[in-house]
Amino acid sequence: MTPGRPVPPPFAKPLPDLNDASDAGTDRPTLAAAYGATASDSGLVPLTVARRAPKEDDVEIAIEFCGLCHSDVHATRGEWGTQNYPLIPGHEIVGRVTRVGSAVDDFTVGERVGVGCMVDSCRECDSCLDGLEQYCENGMTGTYGAKDARNGNAITQGGYSTAIVVDRNYVLRVPEGMDPAAAAPLLCAGITTYSPLNHFEVEEGDVVGVVGLGGLGHMAVKIAKAMGAEVTVFTTSEQKFTAARELGADHVVLSTDPEAMESADRSIDVIIDTVAAPHDLNPYFRTLRVDGALFQLGLPSEAMPPVNPGALIRRRIAYAGSLIGGIAETQEMLDFCAEHGVVSDVEVVRADQLNEAYDRMVAGDVKYRFVLDTSTLGSPAEKADV
């Protein structure tokens, strides 16, 4: 297994002069119905968002479905620091193209497309030029809650809405054969788990361990199996044994059982750790073979127990992190999932169920991702809230 890099897509023009009026679109913005937070304790409420008229490199999208990510909860509730409110979350977006800018010749009206966790990057640093826009050295532009440098530093607003306008370089094609609701979480959970597996070129004969069986974990199981790997799921709950096997896991290990963990010693090539709560990694390092790797995808809000360097040294183990994926790799992931029939297991919710869905996510009461049906958002008001 050797690391590899995706081929980057062609990029549009450099950052325009934002003071140059000739660069602005001539049409009026579009008003879209949305749900978002107006304060950290407001919950999600109906809002109307003004979407810019498509500029020459833009694609306007009528959103059909948007996945609910746990990071949406943290952001809207102000748990990741100060936010700009109103804030419309959502970065797992699937919809149909409704308009394109004058320079767009690779997307057509009616085409089904997707938008993931970022809508721009600097396009000039080494990471961007290598097709790794998620690691942009000047900071990628998130799909919501970020300053959009190419559009007057307006704060980006996400996919819990009926429409969005995005630069063509950050729009993905969603294969027509895929269920659009079940495909939406691929734009975050799918690429987040695909990227480290792809980076180490997991293939038939490899053994992949998955720690945690939530939204990320269930995608890791499905994608690793589609790559031909044998999969072992580590869980703290015996109640998840059946669910893990239904997803395709070959083995399930109760991580709180020392004997079960000892039996897994030196049996794994790559571990995908999806747990977002503090936990001891050292027992998992002992399950890795020589030259194995553990990828940390979950981001605990509190400090993790210390890592024993000896565990890494004795088997030349790599402990790494991974962040979503670049645009080219995300498209590669969508095409791979379409080819292998991989989508997320989802529960579709209405707009008026969003706050309940957030509470259920926090409680772990979802198998395995919630997805918003944007047709339930209603109609926009005559005046934008944001």
Tab-separated table of N, CA, C and O in Angstrom, residues 234 241 252-267 283 286-287:
chain	number	residue	atom	x	y	z
A	234	PHE	N	-14.580	-2.361	15.608
A	234	PHE	CA	-14.372	-2.286	17.048
A	234	PHE	C	-15.485	-1.427	17.644
A	234	PHE	O	-15.703	-0.299	17.214
A	241	PHE	N	-23.265	-5.401	17.295
A	241	PHE	CA	-22.670	-6.532	16.578
A	241	PHE	C	-23.481	-6.890	15.332
A	241	PHE	O	-22.937	-7.045	14.238
A	252	VAL	N	-16.342	-8.569	14.392
A	252	VAL	CA	-16.719	-7.511	15.325
A	252	VAL	C	-16.041	-7.803	16.652
A	252	VAL	O	-16.118	-8.926	17.170
A	253	VAL	N	-15.365	-6.793	17.192
A	253	VAL	CA	-14.606	-6.951	18.430
A	253	VAL	C	-15.154	-5.987	19.467
A	253	VAL	O	-15.290	-4.787	19.195
A	254	LEU	N	-15.456	-6.509	20.642
A	254	LEU	CA	-15.884	-5.667	21.754
A	254	LEU	C	-14.629	-5.053	22.373
A	254	LEU	O	-13.835	-5.748	23.020
A	255	SER	N	-14.441	-3.759	22.167
A	255	SER	CA	-13.174	-3.121	22.540
A	255	SER	C	-12.968	-3.008	24.046
A	255	SER	O	-11.855	-2.759	24.503
A	256	THR	N	-14.032	-3.217	24.823
A	256	THR	CA	-13.907	-3.182	26.288
A	256	THR	C	-13.526	-4.540	26.863
A	256	THR	O	-13.331	-4.664	28.078
A	257	ASP	N	-13.398	-5.547	26.008
A	257	ASP	CA	-13.047	-6.897	26.429
A	257	ASP	C	-11.558	-7.128	26.158
A	257	ASP	O	-11.156	-7.269	25.003
A	258	PRO	N	-10.714	-7.172	27.191
A	258	PRO	CA	-9.270	-7.332	26.972
A	258	PRO	C	-8.908	-8.580	26.184
A	258	PRO	O	-7.992	-8.553	25.355
A	259	GLU	N	-9.607	-9.684	26.420
A	259	GLU	CA	-9.291	-10.915	25.702
A	259	GLU	C	-9.628	-10.787	24.219
A	259	GLU	O	-8.875	-11.258	23.361
A	260	ALA	N	-10.759	-10.148	23.916
A	260	ALA	CA	-11.138	-9.948	22.520
A	260	ALA	C	-10.129	-9.052	21.807
A	260	ALA	O	-9.743	-9.305	20.658
A	261	MET	N	-9.663	-8.002	22.498
A	261	MET	CA	-8.667	-7.117	21.908
A	261	MET	C	-7.340	-7.846	21.707
A	261	MET	O	-6.657	-7.667	20.692
A	262	GLU	N	-6.984	-8.696	22.661
A	262	GLU	CA	-5.732	-9.448	22.522
A	262	GLU	C	-5.798	-10.403	21.342
A	262	GLU	O	-4.801	-10.618	20.635
A	263	SER	N	-6.974	-10.957	21.085
A	263	SER	CA	-7.118	-11.889	19.960
A	263	SER	C	-6.975	-11.190	18.615
A	263	SER	O	-6.710	-11.834	17.595
A	264	ALA	N	-7.146	-9.852	18.616
A	264	ALA	CA	-7.011	-9.085	17.370
A	264	ALA	C	-5.587	-8.572	17.166
A	264	ALA	O	-5.324	-7.853	16.193
A	265	ASP	N	-4.651	-8.947	18.047
A	265	ASP	CA	-3.267	-8.467	17.962
A	265	ASP	C	-2.660	-8.746	16.591
A	265	ASP	O	-2.771	-9.854	16.060
A	266	ARG	N	-2.026	-7.708	16.002
A	266	ARG	CA	-1.322	-7.823	14.713
A	266	ARG	C	-2.208	-8.353	13.585
A	266	ARG	O	-1.730	-9.058	12.691
A	267	SER	N	-3.477	-7.978	13.577
A	267	SER	CA	-4.386	-8.504	12.537
A	267	SER	C	-4.855	-7.452	11.543
A	267	SER	O	-5.496	-7.788	10.553
A	283	PRO	N	-4.549	0.526	22.918
A	283	PRO	CA	-4.992	-0.840	22.626
A	283	PRO	C	-5.198	-1.091	21.126
A	283	PRO	O	-4.975	-2.217	20.657
A	286	ARG	N	-1.966	-1.896	19.178
A	286	ARG	CA	-1.502	-3.280	19.315
A	286	ARG	C	-2.181	-4.222	18.335
A	286	ARG	O	-1.699	-5.333	18.102
A	287	THR	N	-3.298	-3.784	17.732
A	287	THR	CA	-3.955	-4.641	16.740
A	287	THR	C	-3.359	-4.461	15.341
A	287	THR	O	-3.690	-5.217	14.429
